[in-house]
Amino acid sequence: MATSPLRIQPPQRLLRPLAVPERLLLGPGPSNVPSRILAAGSQQLLGHMHPEVLQIMDEIKTGIQYAFQTQNRLTLAISGTGHCAMEAALLNLLEPGDTVLVTINGIWGQRAVDVSRRLGANVHELLKPLGEYFTPWDIEKGVVQHKPSVLFVTHGESSTGVLQPLEGLGELCHRHGCLLLVDAVASLGGAPIFMDQQGIDVLYSGSQKVLNVPPGSALISFSERAREKMLRRKTKPSSFYLDMGWLANYWGCDREPRRYHHTAPINSFFSLREGLAMLAEMGLESSWERHRANCVQLCQGLCNLGLELFVKEEKARLPTITTVRVPEGYDWKEIISFLMDNHAIEIAGGLGPSLGKVLRIGLMGCNSTSCNVDRVLHALQDALGHCRHSRL
Ligand code: PMP
């Protein structure tokens, strides 16, 4: 009998059926996906340059323009997650030696610093304690001191639960010859943002939070000012995959015939199209109000349980992700495991600089309901009772 040349056998684990348990995802993302969006993603494939797919991409563009409140021509979805959009924004805007000022009050500013340093930019940091936001005066001081060509701001700091006010920042930046780049991965659809009216030059977001779309696509838009800076580049962007010149063409933003750039994750785009459609059907204002009201109910309930909200000022609380201090004498990991094991609910601990300091509860898109607020409060009450005996 001929001996098989295979040295690695078919893995036994793969020969068993796929197992995906049911969970209520009330962490900082991803959030649960409604059946309409799941169904869209499981449609049969089409070719990535078929006219029907190009039309769906055009529909996605209009959905992003609505969600961002922008008329920018250069608006598209990146084939990647929120980090990919962050990289795309920074690597297209910055050339080696360009100065960028990054506001840091949690992990996302830290990540933007990391990405910018890899690009050879001259990076300055503007710091605030965790749980706080930047005032226009803080920012103007930094801009005047460092004279950056780009300012990076996180709208919804998901590691701390802070909502950064954006009023006046666009105008401030433009007065000092600087572009305003905003990360709205955790806030889009959950808190008001007006790209054009607020003078935001580059805005990006993700799919797996308020839009309730599986992770894998990210939204991005560039103002005319940002486009001009990119056109003035002396060097090519360091990534081919994320080169906005190529992507603009592929997404039909440059009035040239569309050329193949990469094979788009077509089914992800089907899902994204439906997520954006559902947001358009609900209306931004209703969505903002839904997140606000459920966040208020959650905060009240958490206080009633004796927990301490991490963000002191009510108006600075991110409506999509609420943070509480880890209660004295409890192990945060035990609380999280208790909710998962006994209630099939995911909540999260801190991230980066907030690790060990906070618990994070997310209510995003279809997960932002009064019923889910009651469920998570009930589960937390149970956890606080049961994990008490294991006080540190
Ligand atoms: N920015 C913010 C504010 C986020 O909350 C996240 C995801 N937690 C990201 C960026 C990165 O997104 P992703 O995990 O999809 O790469």
mmCIF file of C-alpha atoms and ligand atoms in Angstrom:
data_model
loop_
_atom_site.group_PDB
_atom_site.id
_atom_site.type_symbol
_atom_site.label_atom_id
_atom_site.label_comp_id
_atom_site.label_asym_id
_atom_site.label_seq_id
_atom_site.Cartn_x
_atom_site.Cartn_y
_atom_site.Cartn_z
ATOM 1 C CA MET A 1 0.000 0.000 0.000
ATOM 2 C CA ALA A 2 1.395 3.430 -0.967
ATOM 3 C CA THR A 3 2.236 5.488 2.052
ATOM 4 C CA SER A 4 0.715 8.943 2.159
ATOM 5 C CA PRO A 5 3.161 11.855 1.777
ATOM 6 C CA LEU A 6 1.078 13.822 4.291
ATOM 7 C CA ARG A 7 2.799 14.447 7.590
ATOM 8 C CA ILE A 8 -0.044 16.522 9.036
ATOM 9 C CA GLN A 9 -3.392 14.787 9.439
ATOM 10 C CA PRO A 10 -6.789 16.526 8.936
ATOM 11 C CA PRO A 11 -7.366 18.294 12.254
ATOM 12 C CA GLN A 12 -9.978 16.525 14.366
ATOM 13 C CA ARG A 13 -11.310 19.872 15.583
ATOM 14 C CA LEU A 14 -12.220 20.894 12.050
ATOM 15 C CA LEU A 15 -14.076 17.658 11.471
ATOM 16 C CA ARG A 16 -16.533 18.573 14.215
ATOM 17 C CA PRO A 17 -19.412 20.975 13.404
ATOM 18 C CA LEU A 18 -18.860 24.693 13.891
ATOM 19 C CA ALA A 19 -20.070 25.754 17.340
ATOM 20 C CA VAL A 20 -21.146 29.334 17.992
ATOM 21 C CA PRO A 21 -22.965 29.929 21.289
ATOM 22 C CA GLU A 22 -25.604 32.606 21.714
ATOM 23 C CA ARG A 23 -24.429 35.607 23.709
ATOM 24 C CA LEU A 24 -25.594 39.104 24.451
ATOM 25 C CA LEU A 25 -22.625 41.281 23.506
ATOM 26 C CA LEU A 26 -22.712 44.263 25.848
ATOM 27 C CA GLY A 27 -18.988 44.964 25.759
ATOM 28 C CA PRO A 28 -17.370 47.793 23.794
ATOM 29 C CA GLY A 29 -17.911 45.921 20.515
ATOM 30 C CA PRO A 30 -18.602 43.951 18.507
ATOM 31 C CA SER A 31 -22.329 44.163 19.161
ATOM 32 C CA ASN A 32 -24.948 41.611 18.126
ATOM 33 C CA VAL A 33 -25.939 41.489 14.470
ATOM 34 C CA PRO A 34 -29.665 41.571 13.542
ATOM 35 C CA SER A 35 -30.911 38.807 11.254
ATOM 36 C CA ARG A 36 -31.490 41.227 8.350
ATOM 37 C CA ILE A 37 -27.784 42.096 8.323
ATOM 38 C CA LEU A 38 -26.721 38.468 8.796
ATOM 39 C CA ALA A 39 -28.944 37.485 5.874
ATOM 40 C CA ALA A 40 -27.436 40.188 3.666
ATOM 41 C CA GLY A 41 -23.938 38.863 4.364
ATOM 42 C CA SER A 42 -24.886 35.311 3.488
ATOM 43 C CA GLN A 43 -26.116 36.145 -0.026
ATOM 44 C CA GLN A 44 -24.393 34.397 -2.937
ATOM 45 C CA LEU A 45 -21.278 36.145 -4.237
ATOM 46 C CA LEU A 46 -21.047 38.384 -7.256
ATOM 47 C CA GLY A 47 -17.874 39.518 -8.994
ATOM 48 C CA HIS A 48 -16.286 42.507 -7.307
ATOM 49 C CA MET A 49 -16.498 44.602 -10.466
ATOM 50 C CA HIS A 50 -20.039 43.584 -11.443
ATOM 51 C CA PRO A 51 -22.285 46.632 -11.936
ATOM 52 C CA GLU A 52 -24.596 45.450 -9.143
ATOM 53 C CA VAL A 53 -21.690 45.429 -6.688
ATOM 54 C CA LEU A 54 -20.483 48.837 -7.866
ATOM 55 C CA GLN A 55 -24.016 50.097 -7.323
ATOM 56 C CA ILE A 56 -24.071 48.687 -3.788
ATOM 57 C CA MET A 57 -20.733 50.438 -3.168
ATOM 58 C CA ASP A 58 -22.315 53.691 -4.363
ATOM 59 C CA GLU A 59 -25.211 53.090 -1.961
ATOM 60 C CA ILE A 60 -22.701 52.533 0.860
ATOM 61 C CA LYS A 61 -21.085 55.863 -0.015
ATOM 62 C CA THR A 62 -24.404 57.685 0.322
ATOM 63 C CA GLY A 63 -25.036 55.873 3.619
ATOM 64 C CA ILE A 64 -21.664 57.011 4.970
ATOM 65 C CA GLN A 65 -22.309 60.563 3.769
ATOM 66 C CA TYR A 66 -25.580 60.496 5.713
ATOM 67 C CA ALA A 67 -24.067 58.945 8.866
ATOM 68 C CA PHE A 68 -21.153 61.430 8.774
ATOM 69 C CA GLN A 69 -23.325 64.358 7.606
ATOM 70 C CA THR A 70 -20.938 65.202 4.801
ATOM 71 C CA GLN A 71 -21.020 65.959 1.105
ATOM 72 C CA ASN A 72 -17.386 64.896 0.628
ATOM 73 C CA ARG A 73 -16.809 63.195 -2.685
ATOM 74 C CA LEU A 74 -13.937 61.169 -1.215
ATOM 75 C CA THR A 75 -16.064 58.946 1.006
ATOM 76 C CA LEU A 76 -15.733 55.162 1.015
ATOM 77 C CA ALA A 77 -15.421 51.961 3.008
ATOM 78 C CA ILE A 78 -12.031 50.442 3.794
ATOM 79 C CA SER A 79 -11.636 46.655 3.538
ATOM 80 C CA GLY A 80 -10.490 46.276 7.125
ATOM 81 C CA THR A 81 -11.431 47.116 10.691
ATOM 82 C CA GLY A 82 -11.270 50.402 12.593
ATOM 83 C CA HIS A 83 -7.486 50.160 12.982
ATOM 84 C CA CYS A 84 -7.192 49.863 9.231
ATOM 85 C CA ALA A 85 -9.125 53.102 8.813
ATOM 86 C CA MET A 86 -6.864 54.762 11.412
ATOM 87 C CA GLU A 87 -3.799 53.635 9.454
ATOM 88 C CA ALA A 88 -5.385 54.709 6.162
ATOM 89 C CA ALA A 89 -6.113 58.177 7.540
ATOM 90 C CA LEU A 90 -2.656 58.710 9.013
ATOM 91 C CA LEU A 91 -0.572 57.186 6.254
ATOM 92 C CA ASN A 92 -2.350 59.116 3.530
ATOM 93 C CA LEU A 93 -2.205 62.421 5.398
ATOM 94 C CA LEU A 94 1.307 62.222 6.817
ATOM 95 C CA GLU A 95 4.640 62.195 5.039
ATOM 96 C CA PRO A 96 7.912 61.534 6.861
ATOM 97 C CA GLY A 97 8.812 64.665 8.816
ATOM 98 C CA ASP A 98 5.234 66.031 8.966
ATOM 99 C CA THR A 99 4.163 67.104 12.428
ATOM 100 C CA VAL A 100 1.113 65.517 14.049
ATOM 101 C CA LEU A 101 -0.378 66.413 17.415
ATOM 102 C CA VAL A 102 -2.249 63.558 19.090
ATOM 103 C CA THR A 103 -4.655 64.038 21.987
ATOM 104 C CA ILE A 104 -4.343 61.164 24.453
ATOM 105 C CA ASN A 105 -6.901 60.427 27.158
ATOM 106 C CA GLY A 106 -7.062 56.669 26.620
ATOM 107 C CA ILE A 107 -5.770 53.953 24.329
ATOM 108 C CA TRP A 108 -6.784 55.354 20.932
ATOM 109 C CA GLY A 109 -4.489 58.353 21.093
ATOM 110 C CA GLN A 110 -1.699 55.966 22.102
ATOM 111 C CA ARG A 111 -2.419 53.809 19.069
ATOM 112 C CA ALA A 112 -2.429 56.861 16.775
ATOM 113 C CA VAL A 113 0.982 57.836 18.177
ATOM 114 C CA ASP A 114 2.308 54.344 17.465
ATOM 115 C CA VAL A 115 1.002 54.392 13.881
ATOM 116 C CA SER A 116 2.296 57.939 13.260
ATOM 117 C CA ARG A 117 5.795 57.113 14.582
ATOM 118 C CA ARG A 118 5.979 54.124 12.235
ATOM 119 C CA LEU A 119 5.293 56.557 9.394
ATOM 120 C CA GLY A 120 8.288 58.687 10.356
ATOM 121 C CA ALA A 121 6.152 61.631 11.419
ATOM 122 C CA ASN A 122 7.217 64.140 14.020
ATOM 123 C CA VAL A 123 4.758 63.215 16.790
ATOM 124 C CA HIS A 124 3.669 65.355 19.743
ATOM 125 C CA GLU A 125 1.347 64.197 22.493
ATOM 126 C CA LEU A 126 -1.289 66.227 24.336
ATOM 127 C CA LEU A 127 -2.282 64.443 27.543
ATOM 128 C CA LYS A 128 -5.338 64.459 29.822
ATOM 129 C CA PRO A 129 -6.077 62.195 32.779
ATOM 130 C CA LEU A 130 -8.286 59.183 32.040
ATOM 131 C CA GLY A 131 -11.982 60.030 32.227
ATOM 132 C CA GLU A 132 -11.487 63.643 31.127
ATOM 133 C CA TYR A 133 -11.799 65.436 27.788
ATOM 134 C CA PHE A 134 -9.885 68.248 26.098
ATOM 135 C CA THR A 135 -11.186 71.816 26.058
ATOM 136 C CA PRO A 136 -10.666 74.002 22.964
ATOM 137 C CA TRP A 137 -8.155 75.993 25.073
ATOM 138 C CA ASP A 138 -6.087 72.859 25.810
ATOM 139 C CA ILE A 139 -6.049 72.076 22.126
ATOM 140 C CA GLU A 140 -5.304 75.593 20.924
ATOM 141 C CA LYS A 141 -2.329 75.759 23.311
ATOM 142 C CA GLY A 142 -0.958 72.518 21.856
ATOM 143 C CA VAL A 143 -1.569 73.582 18.267
ATOM 144 C CA VAL A 144 0.127 76.950 18.789
ATOM 145 C CA GLN A 145 3.109 75.311 20.524
ATOM 146 C CA HIS A 146 3.713 72.416 18.108
ATOM 147 C CA LYS A 147 2.331 73.799 14.802
ATOM 148 C CA PRO A 148 1.108 70.394 13.563
ATOM 149 C CA SER A 149 -0.254 69.803 10.086
ATOM 150 C CA VAL A 150 -2.673 67.212 11.543
ATOM 151 C CA LEU A 151 -4.485 67.031 14.888
ATOM 152 C CA PHE A 152 -5.801 63.616 15.976
ATOM 153 C CA VAL A 153 -8.829 63.492 18.285
ATOM 154 C CA THR A 154 -10.902 60.534 19.518
ATOM 155 C CA HIS A 155 -14.617 61.381 19.605
ATOM 156 C CA GLY A 156 -15.676 58.321 21.617
ATOM 157 C CA GLU A 157 -12.810 57.096 23.826
ATOM 158 C CA SER A 158 -14.019 53.536 24.281
ATOM 159 C CA SER A 159 -11.314 52.644 26.818
ATOM 160 C CA THR A 160 -12.584 55.235 29.298
ATOM 161 C CA GLY A 161 -16.150 56.052 28.180
ATOM 162 C CA VAL A 162 -15.465 59.713 27.407
ATOM 163 C CA LEU A 163 -17.225 61.701 24.678
ATOM 164 C CA GLN A 164 -14.923 64.429 23.336
ATOM 165 C CA PRO A 165 -16.770 67.667 22.421
ATOM 166 C CA LEU A 166 -15.856 68.687 18.872
ATOM 167 C CA GLU A 167 -17.451 72.135 18.691
ATOM 168 C CA GLY A 168 -15.026 74.760 17.451
ATOM 169 C CA LEU A 169 -12.115 72.364 16.851
ATOM 170 C CA GLY A 170 -12.354 72.393 13.048
ATOM 171 C CA GLU A 171 -12.355 76.165 12.881
ATOM 172 C CA LEU A 172 -9.511 76.306 15.424
ATOM 173 C CA CYS A 173 -7.384 73.874 13.423
ATOM 174 C CA HIS A 174 -7.987 75.633 10.118
ATOM 175 C CA ARG A 175 -7.053 78.984 11.663
ATOM 176 C CA HIS A 176 -3.656 77.443 12.433
ATOM 177 C CA GLY A 177 -3.207 75.684 9.080
ATOM 178 C CA CYS A 178 -3.869 72.245 10.510
ATOM 179 C CA LEU A 179 -6.230 69.420 9.509
ATOM 180 C CA LEU A 180 -8.636 67.835 11.998
ATOM 181 C CA LEU A 181 -8.682 64.022 12.040
ATOM 182 C CA VAL A 182 -11.369 62.360 14.177
ATOM 183 C CA ASP A 183 -11.812 58.738 15.282
ATOM 184 C CA ALA A 184 -15.542 58.030 15.652
ATOM 185 C CA VAL A 185 -15.332 54.228 15.713
ATOM 186 C CA ALA A 186 -17.129 53.941 19.039
ATOM 187 C CA SER A 187 -19.465 56.923 18.763
ATOM 188 C CA LEU A 188 -20.883 57.071 15.223
ATOM 189 C CA GLY A 189 -24.657 56.748 15.260
ATOM 190 C CA GLY A 190 -24.699 56.924 19.061
ATOM 191 C CA ALA A 191 -23.723 60.564 19.551
ATOM 192 C CA PRO A 192 -24.157 63.567 17.237
ATOM 193 C CA ILE A 193 -21.340 64.312 14.818
ATOM 194 C CA PHE A 194 -21.533 66.670 11.836
ATOM 195 C CA MET A 195 -18.482 66.289 9.647
ATOM 196 C CA ASP A 196 -19.049 69.287 7.363
ATOM 197 C CA GLN A 197 -20.545 71.662 9.915
ATOM 198 C CA GLN A 198 -17.837 70.855 12.471
ATOM 199 C CA GLY A 199 -15.045 71.277 9.940
ATOM 200 C CA ILE A 200 -13.698 67.750 10.351
ATOM 201 C CA ASP A 201 -11.163 66.952 7.617
ATOM 202 C CA VAL A 202 -10.903 63.210 8.014
ATOM 203 C CA LEU A 203 -13.432 61.084 9.842
ATOM 204 C CA TYR A 204 -13.477 57.325 10.197
ATOM 205 C CA SER A 205 -15.582 54.730 11.963
ATOM 206 C CA GLY A 206 -16.075 50.981 12.184
ATOM 207 C CA SER A 207 -18.840 48.587 11.306
ATOM 208 C CA GLN A 208 -19.220 46.448 14.414
ATOM 209 C CA LYS A 209 -20.494 48.970 16.947
ATOM 210 C CA VAL A 210 -23.672 51.032 16.462
ATOM 211 C CA LEU A 211 -24.125 49.790 12.891
ATOM 212 C CA ASN A 212 -24.360 46.177 14.178
ATOM 213 C CA VAL A 213 -22.433 44.928 11.149
ATOM 214 C CA PRO A 214 -19.778 42.204 11.523
ATOM 215 C CA PRO A 215 -16.222 43.558 11.853
ATOM 216 C CA GLY A 216 -14.223 43.836 8.639
ATOM 217 C CA SER A 217 -15.211 47.083 6.972
ATOM 218 C CA ALA A 218 -14.637 50.672 8.080
ATOM 219 C CA LEU A 219 -16.036 54.005 6.969
ATOM 220 C CA ILE A 220 -13.868 56.958 6.013
ATOM 221 C CA SER A 221 -14.256 60.373 4.445
ATOM 222 C CA PHE A 222 -11.820 63.162 3.452
ATOM 223 C CA SER A 223 -12.612 66.869 3.105
ATOM 224 C CA GLU A 224 -11.432 68.939 0.147
ATOM 225 C CA ARG A 225 -8.659 70.361 2.363
ATOM 226 C CA ALA A 226 -7.478 66.858 3.222
ATOM 227 C CA ARG A 227 -7.660 65.819 -0.429
ATOM 228 C CA GLU A 228 -5.515 68.799 -1.417
ATOM 229 C CA LYS A 229 -2.883 67.876 1.168
ATOM 230 C CA MET A 230 -2.795 64.353 -0.244
ATOM 231 C CA LEU A 231 -2.458 65.699 -3.792
ATOM 232 C CA ARG A 232 0.538 67.805 -2.683
ATOM 233 C CA ARG A 233 2.422 64.734 -1.381
ATOM 234 C CA LYS A 234 6.015 64.415 -2.504
ATOM 235 C CA THR A 235 6.210 60.741 -1.533
ATOM 236 C CA LYS A 236 3.829 57.868 -2.214
ATOM 237 C CA PRO A 237 1.825 56.592 0.766
ATOM 238 C CA SER A 238 3.727 53.704 2.358
ATOM 239 C CA SER A 239 0.879 51.221 1.777
ATOM 240 C CA PHE A 240 -0.417 50.167 -1.626
ATOM 241 C CA TYR A 241 -3.496 48.533 -0.114
ATOM 242 C CA LEU A 242 -4.538 51.699 1.708
ATOM 243 C CA ASP A 243 -3.405 54.247 -0.910
ATOM 244 C CA MET A 244 -6.309 56.666 -1.098
ATOM 245 C CA GLY A 245 -5.568 57.475 -4.746
ATOM 246 C CA TRP A 246 -6.210 53.867 -5.685
ATOM 247 C CA LEU A 247 -9.150 53.473 -3.324
ATOM 248 C CA ALA A 248 -10.764 56.698 -4.559
ATOM 249 C CA ASN A 249 -10.676 55.306 -8.075
ATOM 250 C CA TYR A 250 -11.978 51.883 -7.048
ATOM 251 C CA TRP A 251 -14.855 53.550 -5.193
ATOM 252 C CA GLY A 252 -15.725 55.808 -8.138
ATOM 253 C CA CYS A 253 -14.716 59.021 -6.329
ATOM 254 C CA ASP A 254 -12.415 60.447 -9.028
ATOM 255 C CA ARG A 255 -14.592 60.429 -12.173
ATOM 256 C CA GLU A 256 -12.111 58.058 -13.868
ATOM 257 C CA PRO A 257 -13.152 54.581 -15.043
ATOM 258 C CA ARG A 258 -12.960 52.200 -12.077
ATOM 259 C CA ARG A 259 -9.908 49.945 -12.042
ATOM 260 C CA TYR A 260 -9.305 46.747 -10.104
ATOM 261 C CA HIS A 261 -7.372 47.489 -6.941
ATOM 262 C CA HIS A 262 -8.170 44.576 -4.626
ATOM 263 C CA THR A 263 -10.932 42.000 -4.391
ATOM 264 C CA ALA A 264 -13.334 43.726 -2.045
ATOM 265 C CA PRO A 265 -14.923 41.695 0.789
ATOM 266 C CA ILE A 266 -18.181 41.748 -1.139
ATOM 267 C CA ASN A 267 -20.326 40.020 1.466
ATOM 268 C CA SER A 268 -19.054 42.398 4.137
ATOM 269 C CA PHE A 269 -20.202 45.213 1.888
ATOM 270 C CA PHE A 270 -23.660 43.626 1.559
ATOM 271 C CA SER A 271 -23.893 43.628 5.357
ATOM 272 C CA LEU A 272 -22.522 47.135 5.648
ATOM 273 C CA ARG A 273 -25.067 48.354 3.111
ATOM 274 C CA GLU A 274 -27.868 46.923 5.236
ATOM 275 C CA GLY A 275 -26.449 48.361 8.485
ATOM 276 C CA LEU A 276 -26.297 51.804 6.897
ATOM 277 C CA ALA A 277 -29.800 51.313 5.454
ATOM 278 C CA MET A 278 -31.158 50.474 8.915
ATOM 279 C CA LEU A 279 -29.546 53.599 10.357
ATOM 280 C CA ALA A 280 -31.047 55.680 7.529
ATOM 281 C CA GLU A 281 -34.476 54.142 8.164
ATOM 282 C CA MET A 282 -34.292 54.854 11.887
ATOM 283 C CA GLY A 283 -32.845 58.333 11.329
ATOM 284 C CA LEU A 284 -29.742 59.698 13.035
ATOM 285 C CA GLU A 285 -31.677 61.798 15.500
ATOM 286 C CA SER A 286 -33.764 58.841 16.709
ATOM 287 C CA SER A 287 -30.625 56.752 16.999
ATOM 288 C CA TRP A 288 -28.835 59.432 19.057
ATOM 289 C CA GLU A 289 -31.882 59.787 21.312
ATOM 290 C CA ARG A 290 -32.179 56.015 21.777
ATOM 291 C CA HIS A 291 -28.532 55.772 22.878
ATOM 292 C CA ARG A 292 -28.841 58.806 25.140
ATOM 293 C CA ALA A 293 -31.977 57.553 26.900
ATOM 294 C CA ASN A 294 -30.697 54.018 27.469
ATOM 295 C CA CYS A 295 -27.344 55.322 28.695
ATOM 296 C CA VAL A 296 -29.120 57.547 31.228
ATOM 297 C CA GLN A 297 -31.188 54.569 32.427
ATOM 298 C CA LEU A 298 -28.051 52.428 32.688
ATOM 299 C CA CYS A 299 -26.088 55.083 34.606
ATOM 300 C CA GLN A 300 -28.965 55.501 37.056
ATOM 301 C CA GLY A 301 -29.186 51.749 37.582
ATOM 302 C CA LEU A 302 -25.428 51.407 38.092
ATOM 303 C CA CYS A 303 -25.508 54.145 40.747
ATOM 304 C CA ASN A 304 -28.436 52.358 42.439
ATOM 305 C CA LEU A 305 -26.225 49.261 42.651
ATOM 306 C CA GLY A 306 -23.658 51.356 44.518
ATOM 307 C CA LEU A 307 -21.230 51.454 41.592
ATOM 308 C CA GLU A 308 -19.261 54.611 40.818
ATOM 309 C CA LEU A 309 -19.429 56.061 37.316
ATOM 310 C CA PHE A 310 -15.920 56.669 35.981
ATOM 311 C CA VAL A 311 -16.792 59.784 33.959
ATOM 312 C CA LYS A 312 -17.957 62.412 36.401
ATOM 313 C CA GLU A 313 -19.509 64.992 34.078
ATOM 314 C CA GLU A 314 -22.777 63.736 32.608
ATOM 315 C CA LYS A 315 -22.322 65.527 29.289
ATOM 316 C CA ALA A 316 -18.888 63.907 28.856
ATOM 317 C CA ARG A 317 -20.290 60.367 29.024
ATOM 318 C CA LEU A 318 -20.146 58.375 25.806
ATOM 319 C CA PRO A 319 -23.747 57.190 25.178
ATOM 320 C CA THR A 320 -22.554 53.927 23.613
ATOM 321 C CA ILE A 321 -20.075 52.734 26.271
ATOM 322 C CA THR A 322 -20.467 53.342 29.982
ATOM 323 C CA THR A 323 -17.616 52.871 32.433
ATOM 324 C CA VAL A 324 -17.723 52.265 36.185
ATOM 325 C CA ARG A 325 -14.798 51.966 38.567
ATOM 326 C CA VAL A 326 -13.999 48.398 39.533
ATOM 327 C CA PRO A 327 -15.724 48.212 42.936
ATOM 328 C CA GLU A 328 -13.388 48.156 45.925
ATOM 329 C CA GLY A 329 -12.398 44.649 46.973
ATOM 330 C CA TYR A 330 -13.667 42.861 43.839
ATOM 331 C CA ASP A 331 -11.654 41.187 41.129
ATOM 332 C CA TRP A 332 -12.848 42.667 37.818
ATOM 333 C CA LYS A 333 -12.071 39.460 35.949
ATOM 334 C CA GLU A 334 -14.390 37.493 38.235
ATOM 335 C CA ILE A 335 -17.274 39.874 37.640
ATOM 336 C CA ILE A 336 -16.854 39.594 33.881
ATOM 337 C CA SER A 337 -16.582 35.794 33.985
ATOM 338 C CA PHE A 338 -19.614 35.584 36.242
ATOM 339 C CA LEU A 339 -21.749 37.503 33.750
ATOM 340 C CA MET A 340 -20.502 35.364 30.893
ATOM 341 C CA ASP A 341 -20.873 32.013 32.657
ATOM 342 C CA ASN A 342 -24.175 32.637 34.414
ATOM 343 C CA HIS A 343 -25.983 35.125 32.181
ATOM 344 C CA ALA A 344 -24.346 34.680 28.735
ATOM 345 C CA ILE A 345 -23.673 38.415 28.755
ATOM 346 C CA GLU A 346 -20.381 39.930 27.688
ATOM 347 C CA ILE A 347 -19.142 43.074 29.386
ATOM 348 C CA ALA A 348 -15.487 44.115 29.411
ATOM 349 C CA GLY A 349 -12.729 45.283 31.699
ATOM 350 C CA GLY A 350 -10.527 48.240 30.925
ATOM 351 C CA LEU A 351 -8.211 48.483 27.939
ATOM 352 C CA GLY A 352 -4.677 49.841 27.785
ATOM 353 C CA PRO A 353 -4.326 52.553 30.413
ATOM 354 C CA SER A 354 -7.773 51.806 31.911
ATOM 355 C CA LEU A 355 -7.030 48.095 32.421
ATOM 356 C CA GLY A 356 -7.869 47.013 35.960
ATOM 357 C CA LYS A 357 -9.523 50.361 36.677
ATOM 358 C CA VAL A 358 -12.926 50.091 35.001
ATOM 359 C CA LEU A 359 -15.687 47.814 33.804
ATOM 360 C CA ARG A 360 -17.155 48.739 30.423
ATOM 361 C CA ILE A 361 -20.738 48.170 29.347
ATOM 362 C CA GLY A 362 -21.708 48.819 25.739
ATOM 363 C CA LEU A 363 -25.210 49.478 24.430
ATOM 364 C CA MET A 364 -24.879 49.900 20.706
ATOM 365 C CA GLY A 365 -27.405 49.970 17.878
ATOM 366 C CA CYS A 366 -29.973 47.208 18.272
ATOM 367 C CA ASN A 367 -28.383 46.274 21.623
ATOM 368 C CA SER A 368 -29.273 49.678 23.037
ATOM 369 C CA THR A 369 -32.655 48.790 24.562
ATOM 370 C CA SER A 370 -34.294 49.350 27.910
ATOM 371 C CA CYS A 371 -34.698 45.584 28.225
ATOM 372 C CA ASN A 372 -30.937 45.041 27.826
ATOM 373 C CA VAL A 373 -30.284 47.707 30.450
ATOM 374 C CA ASP A 374 -32.475 45.722 32.867
ATOM 375 C CA ARG A 375 -30.760 42.475 31.914
ATOM 376 C CA VAL A 376 -27.234 43.724 32.483
ATOM 377 C CA LEU A 377 -28.173 45.479 35.739
ATOM 378 C CA HIS A 378 -29.800 42.306 37.035
ATOM 379 C CA ALA A 379 -26.729 40.261 36.046
ATOM 380 C CA LEU A 380 -24.386 42.767 37.695
ATOM 381 C CA GLN A 381 -26.422 42.729 40.895
ATOM 382 C CA ASP A 382 -26.152 38.946 40.894
ATOM 383 C CA ALA A 383 -22.389 39.163 40.291
ATOM 384 C CA LEU A 384 -21.859 41.688 43.071
ATOM 385 C CA GLY A 385 -23.647 39.323 45.463
ATOM 386 C CA HIS A 386 -21.822 36.185 44.349
ATOM 387 C CA CYS A 387 -18.324 37.549 43.887
ATOM 388 C CA ARG A 388 -18.408 39.194 47.329
ATOM 389 C CA HIS A 389 -17.063 36.140 49.133
ATOM 390 C CA SER A 390 -14.036 36.189 46.843
ATOM 391 C CA ARG A 391 -13.043 39.700 47.871
ATOM 392 C CA LEU A 392 -9.329 40.202 47.456
HETATM 393 N N1 PMP B 1 -11.041 53.449 17.722
HETATM 394 C C1 PMP B 1 -11.930 53.270 18.701
HETATM 395 C C2 PMP B 1 -12.463 54.461 19.424
HETATM 396 C C3 PMP B 1 -12.367 51.983 19.029
HETATM 397 O O1 PMP B 1 -13.259 51.813 20.021
HETATM 398 C C4 PMP B 1 -11.878 50.883 18.302
HETATM 399 C C5 PMP B 1 -12.347 49.471 18.590
HETATM 400 N N2 PMP B 1 -12.555 49.166 19.900
HETATM 401 C C6 PMP B 1 -10.936 51.112 17.296
HETATM 402 C C7 PMP B 1 -10.548 52.417 17.020
HETATM 403 C C8 PMP B 1 -10.318 49.995 16.517
HETATM 404 O O2 PMP B 1 -11.257 49.297 15.798
HETATM 405 P P1 PMP B 1 -11.044 47.752 15.376
HETATM 406 O O3 PMP B 1 -10.979 46.951 16.627
HETATM 407 O O4 PMP B 1 -12.269 47.502 14.563
HETATM 408 O O5 PMP B 1 -9.799 47.658 14.588
#
